[in-house]
PDB file of C-alpha atoms in Angstrom:
ATOM      1  CA  UNK A   1      23.906   6.121  13.890  1.00 41.00           C
ATOM      2  CA  UNK A   2      24.275   8.685  16.679  1.00 47.00           C
ATOM      3  CA  UNK A   3      22.811   8.232  20.146  1.00 43.00           C
ATOM      4  CA  UNK A   4      19.981  10.621  19.264  1.00 47.00           C
ATOM      5  CA  UNK A   5      18.934   8.725  16.121  1.00 49.00           C
ATOM      6  CA  UNK A   6      16.279   6.024  16.454  1.00 53.00           C
ATOM      7  CA  UNK A   7      17.213   2.446  15.628  1.00 54.00           C
ATOM      8  CA  UNK A   8      15.815   1.121  12.364  1.00 57.00           C
ATOM      9  CA  UNK A   9      13.577  -1.267  14.310  1.00 59.00           C
ATOM     10  CA  UNK A  10      11.945   1.725  16.010  1.00 80.00           C
ATOM     11  CA  UNK A  11      10.980   3.424  12.746  1.00 92.00           C
ATOM     12  CA  UNK A  12       7.792   2.731  10.834  1.00 96.00           C
ATOM     13  CA  UNK A  13       8.093   1.319   7.326  1.00 97.00           C
ATOM     14  CA  UNK A  14       7.003   4.669   5.918  1.00 98.00           C
ATOM     15  CA  UNK A  15       9.601   6.560   7.957  1.00 97.00           C
ATOM     16  CA  UNK A  16      12.296   4.225   6.631  1.00 98.00           C
ATOM     17  CA  UNK A  17      11.123   4.590   3.043  1.00 98.00           C
ATOM     18  CA  UNK A  18      10.925   8.386   3.165  1.00 98.00           C
ATOM     19  CA  UNK A  19      14.335   8.607   4.845  1.00 97.00           C
ATOM     20  CA  UNK A  20      15.928   6.548   2.066  1.00 97.00           C
ATOM     21  CA  UNK A  21      14.166   8.306  -0.828  1.00 97.00           C
ATOM     22  CA  UNK A  22      16.320  11.477  -1.164  1.00 95.00           C
ATOM     23  CA  UNK A  23      19.527   9.537  -1.817  1.00 97.00           C
ATOM     24  CA  UNK A  24      17.768   7.523  -4.551  1.00 97.00           C
ATOM     25  CA  UNK A  25      16.564  10.648  -6.339  1.00 96.00           C
ATOM     26  CA  UNK A  26      15.014   9.890  -9.731  1.00 96.00           C
ATOM     27  CA  UNK A  27      15.674   6.159  -9.594  1.00 97.00           C
ATOM     28  CA  UNK A  28      12.320   4.680 -10.592  1.00 97.00           C
ATOM     29  CA  UNK A  29      10.128   3.637  -7.685  1.00 98.00           C
ATOM     30  CA  UNK A  30       6.696   3.136  -9.277  1.00 98.00           C
ATOM     31  CA  UNK A  31       5.527   2.545 -12.831  1.00 97.00           C
ATOM     32  CA  UNK A  32       1.913   2.230 -13.972  1.00 95.00           C
ATOM     33  CA  UNK A  33      -1.457   3.241 -12.539  1.00 92.00           C
ATOM     34  CA  UNK A  34      -1.319   6.774 -11.122  1.00 91.00           C
ATOM     35  CA  UNK A  35       2.495   6.587 -11.462  1.00 86.00           C
ATOM     36  CA  UNK A  36       2.362   6.915 -15.241  1.00 85.00           C
ATOM     37  CA  UNK A  37       4.773   8.286 -16.324  1.00 85.00           C
ATOM     38  CA  UNK A  38       7.185   6.613 -13.935  1.00 93.00           C
ATOM     39  CA  UNK A  39       7.591   8.057 -10.444  1.00 96.00           C
ATOM     40  CA  UNK A  40      11.087   8.351  -8.960  1.00 98.00           C
ATOM     41  CA  UNK A  41      11.832   7.813  -5.283  1.00 98.00           C
ATOM     42  CA  UNK A  42      12.146  11.542  -4.559  1.00 97.00           C
ATOM     43  CA  UNK A  43       8.777  12.183  -6.228  1.00 97.00           C
ATOM     44  CA  UNK A  44       7.225   9.256  -4.369  1.00 98.00           C
ATOM     45  CA  UNK A  45       8.358  10.702  -1.033  1.00 98.00           C
ATOM     46  CA  UNK A  46       7.080  14.173  -1.937  1.00 97.00           C
ATOM     47  CA  UNK A  47       3.696  12.786  -3.034  1.00 98.00           C
ATOM     48  CA  UNK A  48       3.304  10.661   0.099  1.00 98.00           C
ATOM     49  CA  UNK A  49       4.083  13.585   2.416  1.00 98.00           C
ATOM     50  CA  UNK A  50       1.792  15.936   0.508  1.00 98.00           C
ATOM     51  CA  UNK A  51      -1.047  13.388   0.538  1.00 98.00           C
ATOM     52  CA  UNK A  52      -0.474  12.864   4.275  1.00 98.00           C
ATOM     53  CA  UNK A  53      -0.876  16.598   4.824  1.00 98.00           C
ATOM     54  CA  UNK A  54      -4.091  16.517   2.803  1.00 98.00           C
ATOM     55  CA  UNK A  55      -5.467  13.598   4.812  1.00 98.00           C
ATOM     56  CA  UNK A  56      -4.614  15.351   8.085  1.00 98.00           C
ATOM     57  CA  UNK A  57      -6.252  18.554   6.852  1.00 98.00           C
ATOM     58  CA  UNK A  58      -9.383  16.559   6.050  1.00 98.00           C
ATOM     59  CA  UNK A  59      -9.491  15.284   9.637  1.00 98.00           C
ATOM     60  CA  UNK A  60      -7.418  12.113   9.773  1.00 98.00           C
ATOM     61  CA  UNK A  61      -6.053  11.622  13.283  1.00 97.00           C
ATOM     62  CA  UNK A  62      -3.272   9.290  14.463  1.00 96.00           C
ATOM     63  CA  UNK A  63      -4.509   5.677  14.754  1.00 96.00           C
ATOM     64  CA  UNK A  64      -7.630   6.390  12.662  1.00 98.00           C
ATOM     65  CA  UNK A  65      -8.484   3.561  10.274  1.00 98.00           C
ATOM     66  CA  UNK A  66      -8.731   4.220   6.518  1.00 98.00           C
ATOM     67  CA  UNK A  67     -10.083   1.638   4.088  1.00 98.00           C
ATOM     68  CA  UNK A  68      -7.977   0.904   1.004  1.00 98.00           C
ATOM     69  CA  UNK A  69      -9.911  -0.563  -1.923  1.00 98.00           C
ATOM     70  CA  UNK A  70      -7.827   0.030  -5.053  1.00 98.00           C
ATOM     71  CA  UNK A  71      -7.223  -1.832  -8.325  1.00 97.00           C
ATOM     72  CA  UNK A  72      -3.447  -1.703  -8.734  1.00 97.00           C
ATOM     73  CA  UNK A  73      -0.138  -1.765  -6.888  1.00 98.00           C
ATOM     74  CA  UNK A  74       0.761   1.886  -7.541  1.00 98.00           C
ATOM     75  CA  UNK A  75      -2.491   3.130  -5.986  1.00 98.00           C
ATOM     76  CA  UNK A  76      -1.937   0.726  -3.115  1.00 98.00           C
ATOM     77  CA  UNK A  77       1.577   1.982  -2.369  1.00 98.00           C
ATOM     78  CA  UNK A  78       0.548   5.639  -2.490  1.00 98.00           C
ATOM     79  CA  UNK A  79      -2.546   5.049  -0.356  1.00 98.00           C
ATOM     80  CA  UNK A  80      -0.971   2.911   2.364  1.00 98.00           C
ATOM     81  CA  UNK A  81       2.104   5.096   2.805  1.00 98.00           C
ATOM     82  CA  UNK A  82       0.147   8.367   2.762  1.00 98.00           C
ATOM     83  CA  UNK A  83      -2.175   6.975   5.446  1.00 98.00           C
ATOM     84  CA  UNK A  84       0.758   5.753   7.554  1.00 98.00           C
ATOM     85  CA  UNK A  85       2.637   9.026   7.088  1.00 98.00           C
ATOM     86  CA  UNK A  86      -0.375  10.857   8.529  1.00 98.00           C
ATOM     87  CA  UNK A  87      -0.408   8.456  11.495  1.00 97.00           C
ATOM     88  CA  UNK A  88      -3.399   6.465  10.294  1.00 98.00           C
ATOM     89  CA  UNK A  89      -3.815   2.726   9.796  1.00 98.00           C
ATOM     90  CA  UNK A  90      -4.564   1.280   6.335  1.00 98.00           C
ATOM     91  CA  UNK A  91      -7.188  -1.460   6.243  1.00 98.00           C
ATOM     92  CA  UNK A  92      -6.957  -3.316   2.906  1.00 98.00           C
ATOM     93  CA  UNK A  93     -10.273  -4.375   1.405  1.00 98.00           C
ATOM     94  CA  UNK A  94      -9.909  -7.677  -0.416  1.00 96.00           C
ATOM     95  CA  UNK A  95     -10.822  -7.987  -4.067  1.00 92.00           C
ATOM     96  CA  UNK A  96     -13.998  -9.939  -4.706  1.00 92.00           C
ATOM     97  CA  UNK A  97     -15.892  -8.854  -1.614  1.00 97.00           C
ATOM     98  CA  UNK A  98     -19.528  -7.920  -2.067  1.00 97.00           C
ATOM     99  CA  UNK A  99     -20.708  -4.400  -1.291  1.00 98.00           C
ATOM    100  CA  UNK A 100     -22.355  -5.542   1.984  1.00 98.00           C
ATOM    101  CA  UNK A 101     -19.094  -7.283   2.998  1.00 98.00           C
ATOM    102  CA  UNK A 102     -17.037  -4.185   2.228  1.00 98.00           C
ATOM    103  CA  UNK A 103     -19.507  -2.065   4.188  1.00 98.00           C
ATOM    104  CA  UNK A 104     -19.351  -4.546   7.054  1.00 98.00           C
ATOM    105  CA  UNK A 105     -15.548  -4.361   7.238  1.00 98.00           C
ATOM    106  CA  UNK A 106     -15.554  -0.557   7.106  1.00 98.00           C
ATOM    107  CA  UNK A 107     -18.222  -0.345   9.811  1.00 98.00           C
ATOM    108  CA  UNK A 108     -16.487  -2.903  12.012  1.00 98.00           C
ATOM    109  CA  UNK A 109     -13.156  -1.043  11.998  1.00 98.00           C
ATOM    110  CA  UNK A 110     -14.828   2.366  12.316  1.00 98.00           C
ATOM    111  CA  UNK A 111     -13.290   3.800   9.143  1.00 98.00           C
ATOM    112  CA  UNK A 112     -14.406   7.334   8.300  1.00 97.00           C
ATOM    113  CA  UNK A 113     -12.324   7.517   5.107  1.00 98.00           C
ATOM    114  CA  UNK A 114     -11.956   5.174   2.155  1.00 98.00           C
ATOM    115  CA  UNK A 115      -9.405   5.368  -0.671  1.00 98.00           C
ATOM    116  CA  UNK A 116     -10.310   3.851  -4.026  1.00 98.00           C
ATOM    117  CA  UNK A 117      -9.982   4.269  -7.799  1.00 98.00           C
ATOM    118  CA  UNK A 118     -11.891   3.329 -10.931  1.00 96.00           C
ATOM    119  CA  UNK A 119     -13.078   0.678 -11.720  1.00 95.00           C
ATOM    120  CA  UNK A 120     -13.787  -0.052  -8.021  1.00 98.00           C
ATOM    121  CA  UNK A 121     -15.124   3.397  -7.152  1.00 97.00           C
ATOM    122  CA  UNK A 122     -18.810   2.573  -7.703  1.00 97.00           C
ATOM    123  CA  UNK A 123     -18.684  -0.355  -5.261  1.00 98.00           C
ATOM    124  CA  UNK A 124     -16.602   1.724  -2.841  1.00 98.00           C
ATOM    125  CA  UNK A 125     -19.145   4.534  -2.816  1.00 98.00           C
ATOM    126  CA  UNK A 126     -22.036   2.094  -2.395  1.00 98.00           C
ATOM    127  CA  UNK A 127     -20.276   0.480   0.572  1.00 98.00           C
ATOM    128  CA  UNK A 128     -19.453   3.886   2.070  1.00 98.00           C
ATOM    129  CA  UNK A 129     -23.151   4.722   2.089  1.00 97.00           C
ATOM    130  CA  UNK A 130     -23.759   1.664   4.294  1.00 97.00           C
ATOM    131  CA  UNK A 131     -20.956   2.405   6.780  1.00 97.00           C
ATOM    132  CA  UNK A 132     -19.501   5.227   8.882  1.00 97.00           C
ATOM    133  CA  UNK A 133     -17.341   6.431   5.982  1.00 98.00           C
ATOM    134  CA  UNK A 134     -17.878  10.117   5.249  1.00 97.00           C
ATOM    135  CA  UNK A 135     -15.064  10.786   2.755  1.00 98.00           C
ATOM    136  CA  UNK A 136     -14.186   8.681  -0.272  1.00 98.00           C
ATOM    137  CA  UNK A 137     -10.942   9.623  -2.007  1.00 98.00           C
ATOM    138  CA  UNK A 138     -10.353   8.394  -5.541  1.00 98.00           C
ATOM    139  CA  UNK A 139      -7.214   8.221  -7.686  1.00 97.00           C
ATOM    140  CA  UNK A 140      -9.416   8.890 -10.704  1.00 94.00           C
ATOM    141  CA  UNK A 141     -12.633  10.735 -11.380  1.00 94.00           C
ATOM    142  CA  UNK A 142     -15.611   9.266  -9.560  1.00 95.00           C
ATOM    143  CA  UNK A 143     -18.944  10.937  -8.749  1.00 92.00           C
ATOM    144  CA  UNK A 144     -19.184  12.136  -5.121  1.00 93.00           C
ATOM    145  CA  UNK A 145     -15.533  11.251  -4.460  1.00 97.00           C
ATOM    146  CA  UNK A 146     -12.640  13.588  -3.633  1.00 97.00           C
ATOM    147  CA  UNK A 147      -9.853  13.333  -6.170  1.00 97.00           C
ATOM    148  CA  UNK A 148      -6.472  12.249  -4.805  1.00 98.00           C
ATOM    149  CA  UNK A 149      -4.855  15.287  -6.423  1.00 97.00           C
ATOM    150  CA  UNK A 150      -6.822  17.572  -4.095  1.00 97.00           C
ATOM    151  CA  UNK A 151      -4.898  16.117  -1.146  1.00 98.00           C
ATOM    152  CA  UNK A 152      -1.629  17.352  -2.635  1.00 98.00           C
ATOM    153  CA  UNK A 153      -2.529  21.030  -2.274  1.00 96.00           C
ATOM    154  CA  UNK A 154      -2.125  21.376   1.500  1.00 96.00           C
ATOM    155  CA  UNK A 155       1.660  21.444   1.866  1.00 97.00           C
ATOM    156  CA  UNK A 156       3.624  18.519   3.281  1.00 96.00           C
ATOM    157  CA  UNK A 157       3.664  16.553   6.518  1.00 95.00           C
ATOM    158  CA  UNK A 158       6.671  14.721   8.001  1.00 95.00           C
ATOM    159  CA  UNK A 159       5.790  11.087   8.724  1.00 96.00           C
ATOM    160  CA  UNK A 160       4.149  10.610  12.097  1.00 96.00           C
ATOM    161  CA  UNK A 161       6.180   8.208  14.283  1.00 95.00           C
ATOM    162  CA  UNK A 162       4.588   5.118  15.730  1.00 93.00           C
ATOM    163  CA  UNK A 163       5.319   2.886  18.701  1.00 95.00           C
ATOM    164  CA  UNK A 164       6.357  -0.719  17.920  1.00 95.00           C
ATOM    165  CA  UNK A 165       3.127  -1.984  19.492  1.00 96.00           C
ATOM    166  CA  UNK A 166       0.904   0.356  17.430  1.00 97.00           C
ATOM    167  CA  UNK A 167      -1.134  -1.154  14.601  1.00 97.00           C
ATOM    168  CA  UNK A 168       0.545  -0.660  11.221  1.00 98.00           C
ATOM    169  CA  UNK A 169      -1.962  -2.551   9.064  1.00 98.00           C
ATOM    170  CA  UNK A 170      -5.480  -3.844   9.677  1.00 98.00           C
ATOM    171  CA  UNK A 171      -6.253  -6.650   7.245  1.00 98.00           C
ATOM    172  CA  UNK A 172      -9.427  -8.720   7.491  1.00 98.00           C
ATOM    173  CA  UNK A 173      -9.422 -12.451   6.878  1.00 94.00           C
ATOM    174  CA  UNK A 174     -12.289 -14.877   6.518  1.00 93.00           C
ATOM    175  CA  UNK A 175     -12.859 -17.213   9.468  1.00 93.00           C
ATOM    176  CA  UNK A 176     -13.948 -20.849   8.964  1.00 94.00           C
ATOM    177  CA  UNK A 177     -17.549 -19.752   9.561  1.00 94.00           C
ATOM    178  CA  UNK A 178     -17.258 -17.286   6.666  1.00 91.00           C
ATOM    179  CA  UNK A 179     -17.212 -14.127   8.795  1.00 94.00           C
ATOM    180  CA  UNK A 180     -14.599 -11.460   8.045  1.00 96.00           C
ATOM    181  CA  UNK A 181     -12.511 -10.741  11.132  1.00 97.00           C
ATOM    182  CA  UNK A 182      -9.703  -8.241  11.806  1.00 98.00           C
ATOM    183  CA  UNK A 183      -6.115  -9.498  12.044  1.00 97.00           C
ATOM    184  CA  UNK A 184      -4.104  -6.439  13.113  1.00 98.00           C
ATOM    185  CA  UNK A 185      -0.376  -6.266  12.371  1.00 98.00           C
ATOM    186  CA  UNK A 186       1.814  -4.106  14.620  1.00 97.00           C
ATOM    187  CA  UNK A 187       4.811  -2.081  13.458  1.00 97.00           C
ATOM    188  CA  UNK A 188       7.031  -4.553  15.310  1.00 96.00           C
ATOM    189  CA  UNK A 189       5.421  -7.537  13.569  1.00 97.00           C
ATOM    190  CA  UNK A 190       5.721  -5.822  10.204  1.00 97.00           C
ATOM    191  CA  UNK A 191       9.400  -5.068  10.839  1.00 97.00           C
ATOM    192  CA  UNK A 192       9.939  -8.746  11.646  1.00 97.00           C
ATOM    193  CA  UNK A 193       8.231  -9.823   8.431  1.00 97.00           C
ATOM    194  CA  UNK A 194      10.359  -7.405   6.414  1.00 97.00           C
ATOM    195  CA  UNK A 195      13.525  -8.688   8.091  1.00 96.00           C
ATOM    196  CA  UNK A 196      12.600 -12.224   7.028  1.00 97.00           C
ATOM    197  CA  UNK A 197      12.003 -11.058   3.468  1.00 97.00           C
ATOM    198  CA  UNK A 198      15.455  -9.432   3.449  1.00 95.00           C
ATOM    199  CA  UNK A 199      16.819 -12.978   3.749  1.00 95.00           C
ATOM    200  CA  UNK A 200      14.223 -14.933   1.774  1.00 95.00           C
ATOM    201  CA  UNK A 201      13.327 -12.621  -1.130  1.00 94.00           C
ATOM    202  CA  UNK A 202      16.713 -11.013  -1.820  1.00 88.00           C
ATOM    203  CA  UNK A 203      15.249  -8.146  -3.840  1.00 96.00           C
ATOM    204  CA  UNK A 204      17.689  -5.306  -4.538  1.00 97.00           C
ATOM    205  CA  UNK A 205      17.865  -1.899  -6.183  1.00 97.00           C
ATOM    206  CA  UNK A 206      18.503  -3.392  -9.619  1.00 97.00           C
ATOM    207  CA  UNK A 207      15.340  -5.484  -9.539  1.00 97.00           C
ATOM    208  CA  UNK A 208      12.173  -4.673 -11.450  1.00 97.00           C
ATOM    209  CA  UNK A 209       9.204  -6.175  -9.609  1.00 98.00           C
ATOM    210  CA  UNK A 210       6.010  -6.764 -11.579  1.00 97.00           C
ATOM    211  CA  UNK A 211       3.056  -6.473  -9.204  1.00 97.00           C
ATOM    212  CA  UNK A 212      -0.441  -7.750  -9.910  1.00 96.00           C
ATOM    213  CA  UNK A 213      -3.443  -6.008  -8.289  1.00 97.00           C
ATOM    214  CA  UNK A 214      -3.924  -6.397  -4.512  1.00 97.00           C
ATOM    215  CA  UNK A 215      -4.789  -9.936  -3.502  1.00 93.00           C
ATOM    216  CA  UNK A 216      -5.675 -11.867  -0.390  1.00 92.00           C
ATOM    217  CA  UNK A 217      -6.094 -10.049   2.905  1.00 94.00           C
ATOM    218  CA  UNK A 218      -3.297  -7.643   1.951  1.00 95.00           C
ATOM    219  CA  UNK A 219      -0.830  -8.676   4.658  1.00 96.00           C
ATOM    220  CA  UNK A 220       1.768 -10.550   2.560  1.00 96.00           C
ATOM    221  CA  UNK A 221       1.068  -8.360  -0.465  1.00 97.00           C
ATOM    222  CA  UNK A 222       1.838  -5.244   1.603  1.00 98.00           C
ATOM    223  CA  UNK A 223       5.025  -6.772   3.002  1.00 98.00           C
ATOM    224  CA  UNK A 224       6.315  -7.703  -0.458  1.00 98.00           C
ATOM    225  CA  UNK A 225       5.698  -4.222  -1.878  1.00 98.00           C
ATOM    226  CA  UNK A 226       7.240  -2.525   1.158  1.00 98.00           C
ATOM    227  CA  UNK A 227      10.246  -4.843   1.022  1.00 98.00           C
ATOM    228  CA  UNK A 228      10.834  -4.096  -2.664  1.00 98.00           C
ATOM    229  CA  UNK A 229      10.645  -0.332  -2.108  1.00 98.00           C
ATOM    230  CA  UNK A 230      12.813  -0.363   1.010  1.00 98.00           C
ATOM    231  CA  UNK A 231      15.449  -2.203  -1.005  1.00 98.00           C
ATOM    232  CA  UNK A 232      15.299   0.384  -3.796  1.00 98.00           C
ATOM    233  CA  UNK A 233      13.675  -1.767  -6.467  1.00 98.00           C
ATOM    234  CA  UNK A 234      11.295  -0.544  -9.170  1.00 98.00           C
ATOM    235  CA  UNK A 235       7.685  -1.706  -8.744  1.00 98.00           C
ATOM    236  CA  UNK A 236       5.657  -1.962 -11.951  1.00 98.00           C
ATOM    237  CA  UNK A 237       1.886  -2.096 -11.456  1.00 98.00           C
ATOM    238  CA  UNK A 238       0.201  -4.381 -13.968  1.00 96.00           C
ATOM    239  CA  UNK A 239      -3.097  -6.092 -14.557  1.00 95.00           C
ATOM    240  CA  UNK A 240      -2.879  -9.814 -13.825  1.00 93.00           C
ATOM    241  CA  UNK A 241      -3.473 -10.708 -17.469  1.00 93.00           C
ATOM    242  CA  UNK A 242      -0.681  -8.372 -18.614  1.00 94.00           C
ATOM    243  CA  UNK A 243       2.073  -9.533 -16.259  1.00 93.00           C
ATOM    244  CA  UNK A 244       3.972 -11.577 -18.835  1.00 90.00           C
ATOM    245  CA  UNK A 245       3.911  -8.725 -21.351  1.00 92.00           C
ATOM    246  CA  UNK A 246       4.935  -6.195 -18.699  1.00 93.00           C
ATOM    247  CA  UNK A 247       7.808  -8.452 -17.653  1.00 93.00           C
ATOM    248  CA  UNK A 248       9.095  -8.412 -21.218  1.00 92.00           C
ATOM    249  CA  UNK A 249       8.636  -4.653 -21.718  1.00 94.00           C
ATOM    250  CA  UNK A 250      10.173  -3.616 -18.392  1.00 94.00           C
ATOM    251  CA  UNK A 251      12.775  -6.394 -18.183  1.00 93.00           C
ATOM    252  CA  UNK A 252      11.241  -7.728 -15.007  1.00 95.00           C
ATOM    253  CA  UNK A 253      13.250  -9.810 -12.576  1.00 95.00           C
ATOM    254  CA  UNK A 254      10.559 -10.633 -10.004  1.00 95.00           C
ATOM    255  CA  UNK A 255       6.790 -10.913  -9.869  1.00 95.00           C
ATOM    256  CA  UNK A 256       4.082 -10.604  -7.206  1.00 96.00           C
ATOM    257  CA  UNK A 257       0.973 -12.463  -8.279  1.00 94.00           C
ATOM    258  CA  UNK A 258      -2.020 -14.364  -6.942  1.00 89.00           C
ATOM    259  CA  UNK A 259      -2.044 -16.906  -9.769  1.00 76.00           C
ATOM    260  CA  UNK A 260       0.209 -18.739 -12.205  1.00 69.00           C
ATOM    261  CA  UNK A 261       1.636 -16.703 -15.065  1.00 72.00           C
ATOM    262  CA  UNK A 262       3.083 -18.144 -18.266  1.00 62.00           C
ATOM    263  CA  UNK A 263       6.267 -16.295 -19.216  1.00 62.00           C
ATOM    264  CA  UNK A 264       8.588 -16.614 -22.177  1.00 57.00           C
ATOM    265  CA  UNK A 265      11.373 -19.171 -22.170  1.00 49.00           C
ATOM    266  CA  UNK A 266      13.962 -16.402 -21.976  1.00 55.00           C
ATOM    267  CA  UNK A 267      12.399 -14.778 -18.901  1.00 63.00           C
ATOM    268  CA  UNK A 268      13.788 -15.789 -15.527  1.00 76.00           C
ATOM    269  CA  UNK A 269      11.564 -14.386 -12.834  1.00 89.00           C
ATOM    270  CA  UNK A 270      11.399 -14.960  -9.114  1.00 91.00           C
ATOM    271  CA  UNK A 271       7.693 -15.398  -8.418  1.00 92.00           C
ATOM    272  CA  UNK A 272       6.146 -14.480  -5.068  1.00 94.00           C
ATOM    273  CA  UNK A 273       2.694 -16.001  -4.764  1.00 92.00           C
ATOM    274  CA  UNK A 274       0.038 -14.213  -2.727  1.00 93.00           C
ATOM    275  CA  UNK A 275      -2.946 -16.291  -1.630  1.00 85.00           C
ATOM    276  CA  UNK A 276      -6.095 -14.986  -3.296  1.00 74.00           C
TER     277      UNK A 276
END
């Protein structure tokens, strides 16, 4: 590292991922969901930067909040990193929330954009109508939503840098009284969590990580996905009920899930449990 290069701790997760992508080329990054067929690291970086340009063209400003309500890990990775690359802050919307609860979270954080995909698009659009959201972007066809592919037509945008104290993720968790409340995570806090996972998770470039749909408030789920990608692993998006089959098909070595999964006797998987 030269004196003019920023230290790794000063880079956002998205900056680190995009910087590492060119050397990994066509090594598989994402499989499943919108990344079907498989998406290599170079393609992932190109898609993220193109989507960031599209979000900026549609009015996203640095530090703007964007809701993320998607049904699989591939959509989640593309959405969160495109938002971060444009300088925005992803706010994961937990699975199982009612439409009024989703609308309440979006209104509370002041989100003007929401990213979603079938089969969650109908609830996303209904919640958008009850909040300040003016643009809903969908990874699949949905009435009144902008298709994700439209974002990719506005050129590319280098990732916007962020200060360590800036918010990198805005999850909402349920308080004891049942109210959803924001629990912002800074870039510095996220970097610390990823450093701990480097020691605890030990995921590497030869790993194939099976990932169930987003679960919990999104904080640990986000960290696990980002850790896997920063380490050069392949992330396979799967429905929760198909995890065991996907592990067999893709020769999985690790799994991110919110529940117990029965795997074959010959499958040895490291399981990372995300609280639902």
